[in-house]
Each structure stands twice: as C-alpha cells, then as structure tokens.
Amino acid sequence: MLTGNKGEWSEVYTLLKLLGDGKLYAADGNLDPRDDLYFPIIKVIRDEPSGNHVELLVDNDAKTVQATINGKRGATVSQDDLLDEARFLLGELKGPHDSAAFPIERTEYAMVSLGCEKLKAASTDKTDITVQLHDSQTGFDPFCGFSIKSEIGNASTLLNATRATNFVYKVNGLSQNDIDSINAIEGSKKILDRMNAIFSQSRSVQFQRVNNDIFAENLMFIDSRMDEILAEALIIHYRDNIKRVADVVGVLEEDNPLGFPVEGLYRYKVKKFLVAVALGFQPSKRWDGRDEANGGYIIVTTSGDAVAYHTYNRDLFEDYLLDSTHFERGSTSRHDFASLYSSGKTTLLNLNLQIRF
C-alpha cells in the first residue's frame, strides 16, 4: 500500500485535478485562477519507477482521459470521475492524520487505473509533473515541466539547508574570553542570543566567502555579486531577526551596503536568485543556468485550486516568490553554523542560508 505525506499526496491531487479540468489555469497575484488565461492540456506524461512510460491523453470534447502504457491502450476514465476523486482526496488531505505518512486506499486505486505506480513519478530534477499544453497564442504544443508546491500541510522548502549553504564571515574585535562566552550560550533562543552578542560586542562582521565552491560558482551564473548580496541579506536576518525575504530586501534597498548606484537592484537580483532556485538551481550540484522545471510552478491552494505561475508570466512568478518566502534557521549542529571558530589568528563565523515558503 502506498503511503505519503500531505505534500506527496498533493502531487497526486494535482494530477487528478488537471486531468479532470482538462486545463491549467494561470494564477493572479493572489493565487486565484485567472479565467481569462489558461492552457488546454493535451496530455500528462509520467515515467514510472518500474520503467513504464505512461501517457494520459485528455479529450475535453468527450470529457475523457485515455491512458496508454508503453504505447499500449489502457483504461479510459471520465473527467467527472477524476474530479470526484480529486475532491475526495482534497477532503482527506485537509483532515487529521495520526502520522506524517499515511495511505489513502481509494486514491491509490484511482492511480492504478491510470497506470500510476507511485505518488511521485521518477524524476532527477525539480520537475514534479510533465504536461503537454496547447498555447493558443502561438499555436504550439510545448512539453512543460512544473514543480508542484502545496499550501496544504506543512510549508515547503524552497532552498534546503546544508553545510554547502554556509556563508563564512570574519569577526573582528573579540577576545578569547568573548568567544568562549558566546559559544557557551545555549537554550531555545541560542542562535538569536549568540547573534545579539556577536553583533553588539564585535567591531565588525565581514563576509569572506561561500563555504562550498560549487555553490559559489553557481551563484555567479545569476550575478557576479550574488554571493555578496546574499551574505548581506543573512546579516540582516540574523542580526535584526527579520525573516520575510521581502522585508530583508527592503532593508538592503534602504541601507545599500554594496553601494549600488540604482535603486531596485537588490530586489531585482534577489528575485532572479529565487526563480533560479525554484526552477533548477541546487547548491551542491553544478548548474549551467538552465531551468529544469521549464514550465514554472503549480501551487495547490487550501481551497483546492491548482494554479500555475508559468514562465511566460515570469514577473508574477518572481513577485510570488519574493512575497511568499522567508529565511529559516536549521540545525546548528547538523549544518555547522552559529558558533565562532578560529583559522590561524582569524575568528570566523558561519551563517546558514535556508529559505522556506
């Protein structure tokens, strides 16, 4: 029996909802579907872990979905039935569950009828679902890979914390007694308390480098000073306890620590970083600047809409990412940050980057 958390089952919900609707609606700035902008769905493609290639062809005139598995005709399912299954699954996702991962037997049966073996189709990148859409403006029928994010259940992570996402700073003006005293601070607020001590007692905290060379090189594809921008953003987050990315960017624009000559550059560049992370950028994997989820994002809202920020509407997508994300602090021991340490005669500090919706 298949089990999954709410985020994983939300991917199945997205599949059922899109096939039932037969179209993918674009989202407005409030995550509401735009009735005036949608893309008819030709088919959804899944490569299953067993090696089966599944194509789910949508016939909006006949209101059916035809499954083919490795080119052989499978079941034909009505779109109304798929929407019924989607509504049932949505109700299950909104209900309480005894564990983080749970089965939904009725939904699993519906998946099997479509030739789907797992909650998540096989994928090596950030694409959660591959859809062939009809673009009425160009007449083309592109294949688009989308990343799926769900507002049902726990908020998802945009950029996961690892040791690779540490930024290294030089801390000036602290004695060994100061260092020992700060590192000894414990408790539920130890990160905040240590940061307060460091920024109040030291003469300066200066960015030195990104801890991981691949992460540093990937950042250069976005902007040659992207590492400095993020390093300054982390100082604001940890020093001032500001969490919303948009609020941190606001402080960057006001303080202008890098001396940019034009207003709005921090906002512009941080948006480009967020989009890159959303569509393909990974800190520890070499990146060539190309989008993996070339279609954009599909968001499952609490009301059950599955709406898209397509890369065609990149400005709205950038605004959504900036307005919907915040900095988060992970485990200090697992990710090795928020403690002072020495390199020769230099005192150093790691600050960790993690971003969550």
CSV table of C-alpha atoms in Angstrom, one decimal:
chain,number,residue,atom,x,y,z
A,1,MET,CA,0.0,0.0,0.0
A,2,LEU,CA,1.3,3.5,-0.9
A,3,THR,CA,1.9,6.0,1.9
A,4,GLY,CA,2.9,9.6,1.7
A,5,ASN,CA,2.8,12.9,3.4
A,6,LYS,CA,0.4,15.7,2.5
A,7,GLY,CA,2.9,17.2,0.1
A,8,GLU,CA,3.4,14.0,-1.8
A,9,TRP,CA,-0.4,13.3,-1.9
A,10,SER,CA,-0.8,16.9,-3.2
A,11,GLU,CA,1.1,15.9,-6.3
A,12,VAL,CA,-1.4,13.1,-6.9
A,13,TYR,CA,-4.2,15.7,-6.3
A,14,THR,CA,-2.6,17.9,-8.9
A,15,LEU,CA,-2.6,15.1,-11.4
A,16,LEU,CA,-6.2,14.2,-10.8
A,17,LYS,CA,-7.3,17.9,-10.8
A,18,LEU,CA,-5.5,18.8,-14.0
A,19,LEU,CA,-6.8,15.8,-15.9
A,20,GLY,CA,-10.3,16.4,-14.6
A,21,ASP,CA,-10.3,20.1,-15.5
A,22,GLY,CA,-8.5,19.5,-18.8
A,23,LYS,CA,-6.8,22.8,-18.5
A,24,LEU,CA,-4.2,24.6,-16.4
A,25,TYR,CA,-5.2,28.0,-15.1
A,26,ALA,CA,-2.7,30.8,-14.6
A,27,ALA,CA,-2.6,32.4,-11.2
A,28,ASP,CA,-3.1,36.0,-10.4
A,29,GLY,CA,-1.1,37.9,-7.7
A,30,ASN,CA,-3.4,36.4,-5.0
A,31,LEU,CA,-3.1,32.8,-6.1
A,32,ASP,CA,-6.6,32.9,-7.6
A,33,PRO,CA,-7.2,31.2,-11.0
A,34,ARG,CA,-7.4,33.6,-13.9
A,35,ASP,CA,-10.5,32.8,-16.0
A,36,ASP,CA,-9.1,34.7,-18.9
A,37,LEU,CA,-5.7,32.9,-19.0
A,38,TYR,CA,-5.5,29.1,-19.1
A,39,PHE,CA,-3.8,26.4,-21.2
A,40,PRO,CA,-5.7,23.4,-22.5
A,41,ILE,CA,-4.0,20.2,-21.5
A,42,ILE,CA,-3.2,17.7,-24.3
A,43,LYS,CA,-1.6,15.0,-22.1
A,44,VAL,CA,0.3,14.3,-18.9
A,45,ILE,CA,3.4,12.2,-19.1
A,46,ARG,CA,4.9,10.0,-16.3
A,47,ASP,CA,7.9,7.7,-16.3
A,48,GLU,CA,7.2,5.3,-13.5
A,49,PRO,CA,9.9,3.7,-11.3
A,50,SER,CA,9.3,0.3,-13.0
A,51,GLY,CA,10.3,1.8,-16.3
A,52,ASN,CA,6.8,2.1,-17.7
A,53,HIS,CA,6.1,5.2,-19.8
A,54,VAL,CA,2.6,6.4,-19.1
A,55,GLU,CA,0.8,9.0,-21.2
A,56,LEU,CA,-2.6,10.3,-20.1
A,57,LEU,CA,-4.3,11.9,-23.1
A,58,VAL,CA,-7.1,14.4,-22.4
A,59,ASP,CA,-10.1,14.6,-24.7
A,60,ASN,CA,-12.0,17.7,-23.5
A,61,ASP,CA,-14.8,17.2,-26.1
A,62,ALA,CA,-15.5,13.6,-25.0
A,63,LYS,CA,-14.7,14.5,-21.3
A,64,THR,CA,-12.4,11.5,-21.0
A,65,VAL,CA,-8.8,10.7,-20.3
A,66,GLN,CA,-7.2,7.8,-22.2
A,67,ALA,CA,-4.3,6.0,-20.5
A,68,THR,CA,-1.5,4.4,-22.6
A,69,ILE,CA,1.3,2.4,-21.0
A,70,ASN,CA,4.4,1.8,-23.2
A,71,GLY,CA,2.3,2.7,-26.2
A,72,LYS,CA,-0.5,0.2,-25.4
A,73,ARG,CA,-4.0,1.4,-24.8
A,74,GLY,CA,-5.1,1.2,-21.2
A,75,ALA,CA,-8.2,2.4,-19.3
A,76,THR,CA,-10.5,5.3,-20.4
A,77,VAL,CA,-11.6,7.3,-17.4
A,78,SER,CA,-14.2,10.1,-17.4
A,79,GLN,CA,-13.1,13.6,-16.3
A,80,ASP,CA,-16.0,13.8,-14.0
A,81,ASP,CA,-14.9,10.7,-12.2
A,82,LEU,CA,-11.4,12.2,-11.9
A,83,LEU,CA,-12.7,15.4,-10.4
A,84,ASP,CA,-14.7,13.3,-7.9
A,85,GLU,CA,-11.5,11.5,-6.9
A,86,ALA,CA,-9.8,14.9,-6.6
A,87,ARG,CA,-12.5,16.3,-4.3
A,88,PHE,CA,-12.3,13.1,-2.2
A,89,LEU,CA,-8.5,13.4,-1.9
A,90,LEU,CA,-8.7,17.1,-1.0
A,91,GLY,CA,-11.0,16.2,1.9
A,92,GLU,CA,-8.6,13.6,3.1
A,93,LEU,CA,-5.7,16.0,2.9
A,94,LYS,CA,-7.5,18.6,5.0
A,95,GLY,CA,-8.4,16.0,7.7
A,96,PRO,CA,-6.2,15.0,10.6
A,97,HIS,CA,-3.8,12.0,10.4
A,98,ASP,CA,-2.0,10.0,13.0
A,99,SER,CA,1.3,10.1,11.3
A,100,ALA,CA,3.2,12.2,8.8
A,101,ALA,CA,2.9,9.5,6.1
A,102,PHE,CA,-0.4,7.8,5.6
A,103,PRO,CA,-2.2,5.6,3.0
A,104,ILE,CA,-5.4,6.6,1.0
A,105,GLU,CA,-6.7,3.4,-0.4
A,106,ARG,CA,-9.4,4.8,-2.6
A,107,THR,CA,-7.0,7.3,-4.3
A,108,GLU,CA,-4.4,4.5,-4.8
A,109,TYR,CA,-7.0,2.5,-6.7
A,110,ALA,CA,-7.7,5.5,-8.9
A,111,MET,CA,-4.0,5.9,-9.6
A,112,VAL,CA,-3.6,2.3,-10.5
A,113,SER,CA,-6.4,2.6,-13.0
A,114,LEU,CA,-4.3,5.3,-14.8
A,115,GLY,CA,-1.2,3.2,-14.8
A,116,CYS,CA,0.5,5.2,-12.0
A,117,GLU,CA,2.6,3.2,-9.6
A,118,LYS,CA,4.0,5.7,-7.1
A,119,LEU,CA,2.9,9.1,-5.7
A,120,LYS,CA,5.9,10.8,-7.3
A,121,ALA,CA,6.8,9.9,-10.8
A,122,ALA,CA,10.5,9.2,-11.4
A,123,SER,CA,12.5,12.5,-11.7
A,124,THR,CA,16.1,13.6,-11.4
A,125,ASP,CA,15.5,17.3,-11.4
A,126,LYS,CA,12.9,19.8,-10.0
A,127,THR,CA,10.2,18.7,-12.4
A,128,ASP,CA,7.3,17.1,-10.5
A,129,ILE,CA,4.9,16.8,-13.4
A,130,THR,CA,5.3,17.0,-17.2
A,131,VAL,CA,2.4,18.3,-19.2
A,132,GLN,CA,1.9,18.9,-22.9
A,133,LEU,CA,-0.1,22.2,-23.2
A,134,HIS,CA,-1.7,24.0,-26.1
A,135,ASP,CA,-0.7,27.6,-26.4
A,136,SER,CA,-3.4,29.3,-28.3
A,137,GLN,CA,-1.3,32.5,-28.7
A,138,THR,CA,1.5,30.7,-30.6
A,139,GLY,CA,-0.3,27.6,-31.8
A,140,PHE,CA,2.5,25.5,-30.3
A,141,ASP,CA,2.0,22.4,-28.1
A,142,PRO,CA,5.1,22.6,-25.8
A,143,PHE,CA,6.0,20.0,-23.2
A,144,CYS,CA,6.4,21.8,-19.9
A,145,GLY,CA,7.9,20.5,-16.6
A,146,PHE,CA,6.4,22.0,-13.5
A,147,SER,CA,7.4,21.9,-9.9
A,148,ILE,CA,4.4,21.4,-7.5
A,149,LYS,CA,4.1,23.2,-4.2
A,150,SER,CA,1.2,22.7,-1.8
A,151,GLU,CA,-0.3,25.0,0.7
A,152,ILE,CA,-2.0,22.1,2.4
A,153,GLY,CA,0.0,20.8,5.3
A,154,ASN,CA,3.5,22.0,6.3
A,155,ALA,CA,5.1,24.8,4.3
A,156,SER,CA,7.5,23.5,1.8
A,157,THR,CA,11.2,24.5,1.5
A,158,LEU,CA,12.5,26.5,-1.4
A,159,LEU,CA,16.2,26.1,-0.6
A,160,ASN,CA,17.2,23.4,1.8
A,161,ALA,CA,19.9,24.0,4.4
A,162,THR,CA,23.1,22.0,4.2
A,163,ARG,CA,26.7,22.8,5.1
A,164,ALA,CA,27.1,23.8,1.4
A,165,THR,CA,24.8,26.8,2.1
A,166,ASN,CA,27.0,28.3,4.8
A,167,PHE,CA,28.4,31.7,4.3
A,168,VAL,CA,31.7,32.4,6.1
A,169,TYR,CA,32.4,35.7,7.9
A,170,LYS,CA,35.4,37.3,9.6
A,171,VAL,CA,34.6,38.6,13.1
A,172,ASN,CA,36.8,41.4,14.4
A,173,GLY,CA,37.5,42.6,17.9
A,174,LEU,CA,36.6,39.7,20.2
A,175,SER,CA,38.8,38.3,22.8
A,176,GLN,CA,39.2,34.6,23.5
A,177,ASN,CA,37.0,35.0,26.6
A,178,ASP,CA,34.4,36.7,24.5
A,179,ILE,CA,34.5,33.8,22.0
A,180,ASP,CA,34.2,31.2,24.7
A,181,SER,CA,31.4,33.0,26.4
A,182,ILE,CA,29.4,33.4,23.2
A,183,ASN,CA,29.9,29.8,22.2
A,184,ALA,CA,28.7,28.7,25.6
A,185,ILE,CA,25.2,30.3,25.1
A,186,GLU,CA,22.6,27.6,24.9
A,187,GLY,CA,18.8,27.3,25.1
A,188,SER,CA,15.8,27.5,22.8
A,189,LYS,CA,16.9,31.0,21.6
A,190,LYS,CA,20.6,30.3,21.4
A,191,ILE,CA,21.0,31.4,17.7
A,192,LEU,CA,19.4,34.7,18.4
A,193,ASP,CA,21.2,35.2,21.7
A,194,ARG,CA,24.6,34.4,20.1
A,195,MET,CA,24.0,36.7,17.2
A,196,ASN,CA,23.0,39.5,19.6
A,197,ALA,CA,26.2,39.1,21.5
A,198,ILE,CA,28.4,38.9,18.3
A,199,PHE,CA,27.0,41.9,16.6
A,200,SER,CA,27.0,44.0,19.8
A,201,GLN,CA,30.4,43.0,21.1
A,202,SER,CA,32.5,42.8,17.9
A,203,ARG,CA,33.9,45.7,15.9
A,204,SER,CA,32.7,44.2,12.6
A,205,VAL,CA,31.4,41.1,10.8
A,206,GLN,CA,32.8,40.9,7.3
A,207,PHE,CA,31.8,38.4,4.6
A,208,GLN,CA,34.7,36.3,3.4
A,209,ARG,CA,33.4,33.5,1.1
A,210,VAL,CA,30.7,31.0,0.4
A,211,ASN,CA,31.7,27.7,2.1
A,212,ASN,CA,31.0,25.5,-0.9
A,213,ASP,CA,32.9,26.1,-4.2
A,214,ILE,CA,30.1,24.7,-6.4
A,215,PHE,CA,27.5,26.9,-4.7
A,216,ALA,CA,29.8,29.9,-5.2
A,217,GLU,CA,30.2,29.1,-8.9
A,218,ASN,CA,26.5,28.5,-9.4
A,219,LEU,CA,25.7,31.9,-7.9
A,220,MET,CA,28.0,33.6,-10.5
A,221,PHE,CA,25.6,32.4,-13.2
A,222,ILE,CA,22.9,34.6,-11.7
A,223,ASP,CA,25.1,37.6,-10.8
A,224,SER,CA,28.9,38.1,-10.2
A,225,ARG,CA,28.0,39.7,-6.8
A,226,MET,CA,25.2,37.4,-5.8
A,227,ASP,CA,27.3,35.9,-3.0
A,228,GLU,CA,27.8,39.4,-1.5
A,229,ILE,CA,24.1,40.2,-1.8
A,230,LEU,CA,23.0,37.0,0.0
A,231,ALA,CA,25.8,37.5,2.6
A,232,GLU,CA,24.4,40.9,3.4
A,233,ALA,CA,20.9,39.6,3.5
A,234,LEU,CA,21.9,36.9,6.0
A,235,ILE,CA,23.5,39.5,8.3
A,236,ILE,CA,20.2,41.4,8.3
A,237,HIS,CA,18.2,38.3,9.0
A,238,TYR,CA,20.5,37.1,11.9
A,239,ARG,CA,21.3,40.4,13.3
A,240,ASP,CA,17.9,42.1,13.2
A,241,ASN,CA,15.8,38.9,13.4
A,242,ILE,CA,13.9,39.8,10.2
A,243,LYS,CA,12.5,36.7,8.5
A,244,ARG,CA,10.5,37.7,5.4
A,245,VAL,CA,12.7,37.8,2.3
A,246,ALA,CA,10.8,40.8,1.1
A,247,ASP,CA,11.4,42.7,4.3
A,248,VAL,CA,15.1,41.8,4.3
A,249,VAL,CA,15.3,43.1,0.7
A,250,GLY,CA,13.6,46.3,1.8
A,251,VAL,CA,16.4,46.9,4.4
A,252,LEU,CA,19.0,46.1,1.7
A,253,GLU,CA,17.5,48.7,-0.6
A,254,GLU,CA,17.5,51.3,2.3
A,255,ASP,CA,21.0,50.6,3.6
A,256,ASN,CA,22.6,49.8,0.2
A,257,PRO,CA,25.7,48.0,1.8
A,258,LEU,CA,27.2,47.3,-1.6
A,259,GLY,CA,26.9,50.9,-2.9
A,260,PHE,CA,24.8,50.1,-5.9
A,261,PRO,CA,24.1,53.3,-7.9
A,262,VAL,CA,20.5,52.4,-8.9
A,263,GLU,CA,17.5,51.8,-6.6
A,264,GLY,CA,15.8,48.4,-7.0
A,265,LEU,CA,18.9,46.3,-7.9
A,266,TYR,CA,18.7,44.3,-4.7
A,267,ARG,CA,15.1,43.4,-5.3
A,268,TYR,CA,15.7,42.6,-8.9
A,269,LYS,CA,18.7,40.3,-8.2
A,270,VAL,CA,17.2,38.5,-5.3
A,271,LYS,CA,14.1,37.7,-7.4
A,272,LYS,CA,16.4,36.2,-10.1
A,273,PHE,CA,18.0,34.1,-7.4
A,274,LEU,CA,14.7,32.8,-6.0
A,275,VAL,CA,13.5,31.9,-9.5
A,276,ALA,CA,16.7,30.1,-10.3
A,277,VAL,CA,16.3,28.0,-7.1
A,278,ALA,CA,12.7,27.3,-7.8
A,279,LEU,CA,13.4,26.1,-11.4
A,280,GLY,CA,16.7,24.3,-11.3
A,281,PHE,CA,19.5,25.8,-9.2
A,282,GLN,CA,20.9,23.5,-6.4
A,283,PRO,CA,23.8,24.5,-4.2
A,284,SER,CA,25.9,21.3,-4.4
A,285,LYS,CA,25.1,20.3,-8.0
A,286,ARG,CA,26.9,22.1,-10.9
A,287,TRP,CA,24.4,24.2,-12.7
A,288,ASP,CA,24.6,25.6,-16.3
A,289,GLY,CA,22.0,28.3,-15.8
A,290,ARG,CA,19.2,26.4,-17.5
A,291,ASP,CA,15.7,25.8,-16.0
A,292,GLU,CA,14.9,22.2,-15.1
A,293,ALA,CA,11.2,22.9,-14.3
A,294,ASN,CA,10.9,24.8,-17.5
A,295,GLY,CA,7.2,25.4,-17.2
A,296,GLY,CA,7.2,27.1,-13.8
A,297,TYR,CA,5.3,26.3,-10.6
A,298,ILE,CA,1.9,24.8,-9.9
A,299,ILE,CA,0.6,25.7,-6.5
A,300,VAL,CA,-2.2,23.7,-4.8
A,301,THR,CA,-4.1,26.2,-2.6
A,302,THR,CA,-6.0,25.5,0.5
A,303,SER,CA,-9.2,25.9,-1.4
A,304,GLY,CA,-8.2,23.2,-3.9
A,305,ASP,CA,-7.2,25.2,-6.9
A,306,ALA,CA,-4.2,24.0,-8.8
A,307,VAL,CA,-2.9,27.2,-10.5
A,308,ALA,CA,0.3,27.9,-12.3
A,309,TYR,CA,2.9,30.6,-12.4
A,310,HIS,CA,4.0,29.8,-15.9
A,311,THR,CA,7.4,31.1,-17.0
A,312,TYR,CA,5.5,33.1,-19.7
A,313,ASN,CA,4.4,35.2,-16.7
A,314,ARG,CA,7.8,35.5,-15.1
A,315,ASP,CA,7.1,38.8,-13.5
A,316,LEU,CA,4.2,37.5,-11.5
A,317,PHE,CA,6.2,34.4,-10.6
A,318,GLU,CA,9.0,36.5,-9.3
A,319,ASP,CA,6.7,38.6,-7.2
A,320,TYR,CA,5.0,35.5,-5.8
A,321,LEU,CA,8.4,34.0,-4.7
A,322,LEU,CA,9.6,37.3,-3.1
A,323,ASP,CA,6.3,37.8,-1.2
A,324,SER,CA,5.8,34.2,-0.1
A,325,THR,CA,9.2,33.2,1.3
A,326,HIS,CA,11.2,33.7,4.5
A,327,PHE,CA,14.6,32.8,5.9
A,328,GLU,CA,14.6,29.9,8.3
A,329,ARG,CA,17.3,28.6,10.7
A,330,GLY,CA,18.1,24.9,10.6
A,331,SER,CA,20.0,22.7,13.0
A,332,THR,CA,23.2,24.4,14.2
A,333,SER,CA,25.0,21.0,14.8
A,334,ARG,CA,23.9,19.4,11.6
A,335,HIS,CA,24.8,22.3,9.4
A,336,ASP,CA,27.7,23.6,11.5
A,337,PHE,CA,26.9,27.3,11.9
A,338,ALA,CA,26.3,30.0,14.6
A,339,SER,CA,29.5,29.1,16.5
A,340,LEU,CA,32.7,31.1,16.5
A,341,TYR,CA,35.9,29.3,15.5
A,342,SER,CA,39.5,30.1,14.6
A,343,SER,CA,41.6,29.8,11.4
A,344,GLY,CA,45.1,30.9,12.4
A,345,LYS,CA,44.6,34.2,14.2
A,346,THR,CA,41.3,34.9,12.4
A,347,THR,CA,37.9,34.5,14.1
A,348,LEU,CA,35.3,33.1,11.8
A,349,LEU,CA,31.5,32.6,11.9
A,350,ASN,CA,29.3,30.5,9.6
A,351,LEU,CA,25.8,31.7,8.9
A,352,ASN,CA,23.5,29.3,7.1
A,353,LEU,CA,21.1,30.0,4.3
A,354,GLN,CA,17.7,28.3,4.2
A,355,ILE,CA,14.5,29.6,2.6
A,356,ARG,CA,11.0,28.3,3.1
A,357,PHE,CA,7.6,29.2,1.9
